[in-house]
Coordinates of C-alpha atoms and ligand atoms in Angstrom, one line a residue:
M1 CA -5.3 -32.3 -24.8
S2 CA -7.9 -29.5 -25.5
V3 CA -10.9 -30.5 -27.7
I4 CA -9.2 -29.0 -30.2
Q5 CA -6.2 -30.4 -30.1
A6 CA -8.5 -33.2 -30.3
A7 CA -10.1 -33.2 -33.0
G8 CA -7.5 -31.6 -35.3
L9 CA -5.1 -34.8 -34.5
F10 CA -6.2 -36.4 -38.1
Q11 CA -6.5 -33.0 -40.2
G12 CA -4.6 -33.0 -43.2
S13 CA -5.3 -35.0 -46.5
P14 CA -8.4 -34.9 -47.7
R15 CA -8.4 -38.6 -48.7
L16 CA -7.8 -39.7 -44.7
R17 CA -10.4 -38.4 -43.0
P18 CA -10.9 -37.6 -39.9
V19 CA -12.9 -40.4 -38.7
S20 CA -10.1 -42.2 -35.5
A21 CA -11.1 -38.5 -33.1
F22 CA -14.3 -37.5 -31.9
R23 CA -15.6 -35.8 -29.2
V24 CA -19.4 -35.1 -27.4
M25 CA -20.1 -32.3 -25.8
G26 CA -23.6 -33.2 -24.1
I27 CA -25.7 -30.2 -24.1
V28 CA -26.4 -28.5 -20.1
N29 CA -29.4 -26.0 -20.4
V30 CA -30.2 -23.9 -17.8
T31 CA -33.3 -22.6 -19.7
P32 CA -36.9 -23.0 -18.9
D33 CA -37.4 -22.9 -22.6
S34 CA -35.9 -24.5 -24.1
F35 CA -37.1 -26.8 -27.2
S36 CA -36.1 -29.9 -26.1
D37 CA -36.0 -30.3 -22.5
G38 CA -37.0 -26.4 -21.1
G39 CA -36.8 -26.6 -17.6
L40 CA -35.4 -29.6 -16.3
W41 CA -32.1 -28.2 -15.3
L42 CA -33.3 -25.1 -13.9
D43 CA -31.7 -26.0 -10.4
P44 CA -28.4 -25.3 -10.8
A45 CA -28.2 -28.6 -7.9
A46 CA -30.0 -30.4 -10.9
A47 CA -27.7 -29.2 -14.0
I48 CA -24.4 -29.9 -11.8
A49 CA -26.0 -34.0 -11.1
H50 CA -26.8 -33.4 -15.0
G51 CA -24.1 -32.6 -15.7
R52 CA -21.8 -34.8 -14.3
D53 CA -24.2 -38.0 -15.5
L54 CA -23.1 -36.4 -19.0
V55 CA -19.7 -36.8 -18.6
A56 CA -20.5 -40.6 -17.1
E57 CA -22.5 -41.5 -20.7
G58 CA -18.3 -40.3 -22.2
A59 CA -18.5 -36.4 -22.7
A60 CA -15.6 -34.2 -23.3
I61 CA -18.1 -31.3 -23.5
L62 CA -19.7 -30.0 -21.4
D63 CA -22.1 -26.8 -22.9
V64 CA -23.6 -25.0 -20.3
G65 CA -26.4 -22.7 -22.1
G66 CA -28.6 -19.6 -20.0
E67 CA -30.9 -18.6 -23.2
S68 CA -32.7 -20.7 -26.0
T69 CA -32.2 -20.2 -28.9
R70 CA -35.2 -21.7 -30.8
P71 CA -37.3 -19.4 -32.7
G72 CA -39.8 -17.7 -30.8
A73 CA -37.4 -17.5 -27.4
E74 CA -37.8 -14.9 -24.8
P75 CA -34.6 -13.1 -25.5
V76 CA -33.1 -12.8 -21.5
D77 CA -30.9 -10.0 -20.6
A78 CA -27.4 -10.5 -19.8
D79 CA -27.8 -10.8 -16.1
E80 CA -30.3 -13.5 -16.0
E81 CA -28.2 -15.9 -18.6
A82 CA -25.2 -15.3 -16.3
R83 CA -27.0 -15.5 -13.0
R84 CA -28.2 -19.3 -14.0
V85 CA -25.1 -20.4 -16.1
L86 CA -22.7 -19.3 -13.0
P87 CA -23.4 -21.0 -10.1
V88 CA -23.5 -24.5 -13.4
L89 CA -20.4 -23.7 -14.0
E90 CA -18.6 -23.2 -11.0
G91 CA -20.4 -26.4 -9.7
L92 CA -18.6 -28.8 -12.9
R93 CA -15.2 -27.1 -13.0
D94 CA -14.0 -30.4 -11.7
A95 CA -16.5 -32.4 -13.5
G96 CA -13.4 -33.9 -16.1
A97 CA -14.8 -32.7 -19.5
T98 CA -13.8 -29.3 -21.4
L99 CA -16.8 -26.7 -20.4
S100 CA -18.0 -24.7 -22.9
I101 CA -20.4 -21.5 -22.9
D102 CA -22.9 -21.2 -24.9
T103 CA -23.3 -18.0 -25.9
T104 CA -23.7 -15.1 -28.2
K105 CA -23.0 -11.8 -25.1
R106 CA -19.9 -10.6 -24.0
L107 CA -20.7 -10.0 -20.1
V108 CA -21.9 -14.0 -19.7
A109 CA -19.1 -15.0 -22.2
E110 CA -16.6 -12.6 -19.2
A111 CA -18.0 -14.3 -16.6
A112 CA -18.0 -18.2 -17.2
L113 CA -14.7 -18.4 -18.9
G114 CA -13.8 -17.0 -14.8
A115 CA -16.0 -19.8 -13.8
G116 CA -14.3 -22.5 -15.6
A117 CA -15.1 -22.6 -19.2
T118 CA -12.3 -22.9 -21.7
L119 CA -15.0 -23.0 -24.8
V120 CA -16.9 -20.1 -26.6
N121 CA -19.9 -21.7 -28.7
D122 CA -21.4 -18.6 -30.5
V123 CA -24.3 -19.6 -32.2
S124 CA -24.0 -15.5 -33.7
A125 CA -20.3 -16.4 -35.1
L126 CA -19.3 -13.1 -33.7
R127 CA -22.2 -11.0 -35.0
F128 CA -24.8 -9.7 -32.3
D129 CA -21.5 -8.4 -30.2
P130 CA -18.1 -8.2 -31.9
E131 CA -17.3 -7.5 -28.8
L132 CA -16.7 -10.6 -27.5
A133 CA -14.1 -11.3 -30.1
G134 CA -11.9 -9.2 -28.3
V135 CA -12.7 -11.2 -25.0
C136 CA -11.8 -14.4 -26.7
A137 CA -8.7 -13.0 -27.9
D138 CA -7.9 -12.2 -24.8
A139 CA -8.8 -15.3 -23.2
G140 CA -7.2 -17.5 -25.8
C141 CA -10.2 -19.4 -25.2
D142 CA -11.1 -21.5 -27.6
V143 CA -14.6 -20.3 -30.0
C144 CA -16.6 -22.1 -31.9
L145 CA -18.5 -20.3 -34.7
M146 CA -22.0 -21.3 -36.5
H147 CA -24.0 -20.5 -39.0
M148 CA -27.2 -18.6 -38.7
L149 CA -29.5 -17.0 -41.2
G150 CA -30.5 -14.1 -39.5
E151 CA -31.3 -14.0 -36.0
P152 CA -33.1 -17.0 -33.7
R153 CA -35.9 -14.7 -33.9
T154 CA -36.9 -15.0 -37.1
M155 CA -35.2 -17.3 -38.9
Q156 CA -37.6 -20.2 -40.1
E157 CA -39.4 -17.6 -42.0
D158 CA -38.9 -19.4 -46.1
P159 CA -35.0 -19.2 -45.5
R160 CA -33.1 -19.8 -49.0
Y161 CA -29.9 -19.9 -50.2
D162 CA -28.0 -20.4 -53.5
D163 CA -26.0 -23.3 -53.0
V164 CA -27.7 -23.7 -49.3
V165 CA -23.5 -25.7 -48.7
D166 CA -21.7 -23.0 -50.8
D167 CA -23.4 -20.4 -49.2
V168 CA -22.3 -21.8 -45.3
R169 CA -19.4 -22.2 -46.4
A170 CA -18.3 -18.9 -47.1
F171 CA -20.1 -17.1 -44.0
L172 CA -18.2 -20.0 -42.3
E173 CA -15.3 -18.4 -43.4
E174 CA -15.7 -15.1 -43.7
R175 CA -16.4 -15.5 -39.4
L176 CA -13.0 -17.4 -39.1
A177 CA -11.3 -14.5 -41.1
F178 CA -13.6 -11.9 -38.7
A179 CA -12.1 -14.0 -36.0
V180 CA -8.4 -14.1 -36.4
A181 CA -8.4 -10.1 -37.2
E182 CA -10.0 -9.8 -33.8
G183 CA -6.8 -11.6 -32.7
I184 CA -8.5 -15.0 -31.7
A185 CA -5.5 -17.5 -33.2
E186 CA -7.2 -19.1 -36.0
E187 CA -5.8 -23.1 -34.4
R188 CA -9.0 -22.3 -31.6
V189 CA -11.8 -22.1 -33.8
L190 CA -14.2 -24.3 -34.3
L191 CA -16.4 -24.2 -37.1
D192 CA -20.4 -24.9 -37.2
P193 CA -23.4 -25.2 -39.8
G194 CA -25.5 -24.3 -37.4
I195 CA -28.1 -27.4 -38.1
G196 CA -31.3 -25.9 -38.1
F197 CA -30.7 -22.3 -37.7
G198 CA -33.0 -20.5 -40.7
K199 CA -32.6 -23.7 -42.7
T200 CA -35.3 -26.1 -44.4
T201 CA -35.0 -30.4 -43.8
D202 CA -33.7 -29.9 -47.4
H203 CA -31.1 -27.7 -45.9
N204 CA -30.3 -29.7 -43.2
L205 CA -29.8 -33.0 -45.1
E206 CA -28.1 -30.9 -47.5
L207 CA -25.2 -30.0 -45.3
L208 CA -24.6 -33.3 -43.9
R209 CA -24.6 -34.8 -47.0
R210 CA -21.9 -32.5 -48.4
L211 CA -20.0 -32.2 -44.7
D212 CA -16.7 -33.1 -46.0
E213 CA -17.1 -29.4 -48.0
L214 CA -16.7 -27.3 -44.7
T215 CA -13.7 -30.1 -43.8
T216 CA -11.8 -28.2 -46.0
L217 CA -11.7 -24.9 -44.2
G218 CA -9.7 -26.7 -42.1
R219 CA -10.5 -26.1 -38.6
P220 CA -13.0 -29.1 -36.8
V221 CA -16.2 -29.2 -37.5
V222 CA -18.8 -29.5 -34.6
V223 CA -22.5 -30.2 -35.4
G224 CA -25.6 -30.0 -33.5
T225 CA -28.1 -32.1 -34.9
S226 CA -30.0 -33.6 -31.6
R227 CA -33.3 -33.6 -31.3
K228 CA -34.2 -31.1 -33.4
S229 CA -37.2 -31.0 -35.7
F230 CA -36.3 -32.2 -39.0
L231 CA -35.9 -35.5 -37.8
G232 CA -39.3 -35.2 -36.3
R233 CA -40.6 -34.3 -39.7
L234 CA -38.7 -37.1 -41.4
T235 CA -39.4 -39.8 -39.1
G236 CA -43.0 -39.0 -37.7
R237 CA -41.4 -38.3 -33.9
E238 CA -43.2 -36.0 -32.0
V239 CA -42.2 -35.9 -28.9
A240 CA -38.4 -34.3 -29.1
S241 CA -36.9 -36.6 -26.4
E242 CA -37.8 -39.6 -28.8
R243 CA -35.9 -38.6 -31.7
V244 CA -32.6 -40.1 -30.2
A245 CA -32.1 -43.0 -33.1
G246 CA -33.0 -40.1 -35.9
T247 CA -30.0 -38.6 -34.0
V248 CA -27.6 -41.0 -34.0
A249 CA -28.1 -41.8 -37.7
T250 CA -26.7 -38.3 -38.4
N251 CA -24.2 -38.3 -36.3
V252 CA -23.0 -41.7 -38.1
I253 CA -23.0 -39.9 -41.4
A254 CA -21.3 -36.8 -40.6
L255 CA -18.5 -37.9 -38.5
E256 CA -18.0 -40.5 -42.4
R257 CA -17.9 -36.7 -43.9
G258 CA -15.3 -35.8 -41.2
A259 CA -17.3 -34.0 -38.4
T260 CA -14.9 -34.2 -35.6
V261 CA -17.5 -32.8 -32.7
F262 CA -21.4 -33.2 -31.1
R263 CA -23.7 -31.5 -29.6
V264 CA -25.9 -33.9 -27.8
H265 CA -28.6 -34.0 -25.3
D266 CA -28.0 -37.9 -25.2
V267 CA -25.0 -38.4 -25.0
A268 CA -24.9 -42.3 -23.8
P269 CA -26.1 -44.0 -27.4
N270 CA -24.2 -41.4 -29.5
V271 CA -20.9 -41.9 -27.5
E272 CA -22.2 -45.6 -28.5
A273 CA -22.4 -44.9 -31.4
L274 CA -19.7 -43.5 -32.5
T275 CA -17.3 -45.2 -30.8
V276 CA -18.2 -47.6 -33.9
A277 CA -18.7 -46.5 -36.8
A278 CA -14.8 -44.5 -35.9
A279 CA -13.6 -48.5 -35.1
T280 CA -15.6 -49.2 -38.6
L281 CA -14.4 -46.1 -40.6
R282 CA -10.3 -45.9 -39.1
P283 CA -7.8 -46.1 -42.0
S284 CA -5.7 -48.4 -40.7
Ligands
HH2_1 N1 -28.1 -25.3 -31.6 C1 -28.6 -25.3 -30.4 C2 -27.7 -24.8 -29.4 N2 -26.3 -24.5 -29.8 N3 -24.9 -24.6 -30.5 C3 -24.1 -24.9 -31.5 N4 -22.3 -24.8 -32.2 N5 -24.6 -25.7 -32.7 C4 -25.7 -26.6 -32.6 O1 -26.6 -26.7 -33.6 C5 -26.3 -25.5 -31.8 C6 -25.7 -25.4 -31.0 C7 -30.7 -25.8 -30.4 O2 -30.1 -27.0 -29.4 P1 -30.5 -26.6 -27.6 O3 -29.7 -26.1 -27.3 O4 -31.2 -28.2 -27.5 O5 -31.8 -25.9 -27.8 P2 -32.5 -24.3 -27.6 O6 -31.4 -23.3 -28.5 O7 -34.1 -24.3 -27.4 O8 -31.9 -24.3 -25.8

């Protein structure tokens, strides 16, 4: 079953929220500078072992990325990004999970699709490299379109919205229409509000609180709160790897509001919490 099929199983009546199916997407950052685990998995063998551990913990998807998107991160050229992620994808082909490539670049996505990826996770929603859309259309792969205000370098400089949920919803609707116009099948698209990407703490919390307004776009909703700094601002946890409880809290709320894919660093506690939450919420 593809990610989309699983995530879409319980769509339909807005009264029956899709709480019965969820997928956890484990993060494999092959970067020196990711905000919470930069440098830990730069060695391909370490990244592959980490990915396999995440699958053993219950990850249904592995999201492999070779460029950090944190504010102020150094941009990476396509050759270097591909050099980082390709051996890791090859090494995880038989790991038993859907492989996702976290990139905004056509060249990286093309190579990753050849190395076993079947999902392209683009934090720019096909804005930074419009040719990426054609690559995804030709490959027939799944595509995750994420909202970001502007670009990573400047996105956290005083972000403003008329109404953050309405604005993010309109953006995702427009990017979904763009993807479909470029030949990507609508059934292949997942949507993500981009928690932390050009948002204050209040923006993030409002998006989570009103997440059900995004599920009305008819596509599976992905949520990525894992270890993000707004959790630290709320709890006083300055060390990102200590924000697991905050991450779990947001994911349980997001499940109840209709999200079906959860992008996390700490797979085991999130799978456990979501399993109990889904069993509790599931309509009998
Ligand atoms: N967040 C990050 C990266 N990619 N993709 C989606 N779809 N949604 C997200 O919320 C999201 C994402 C940032 O987290 P991380 O990969 O841990 O950090 P970095 O970008 O510094 O590598």
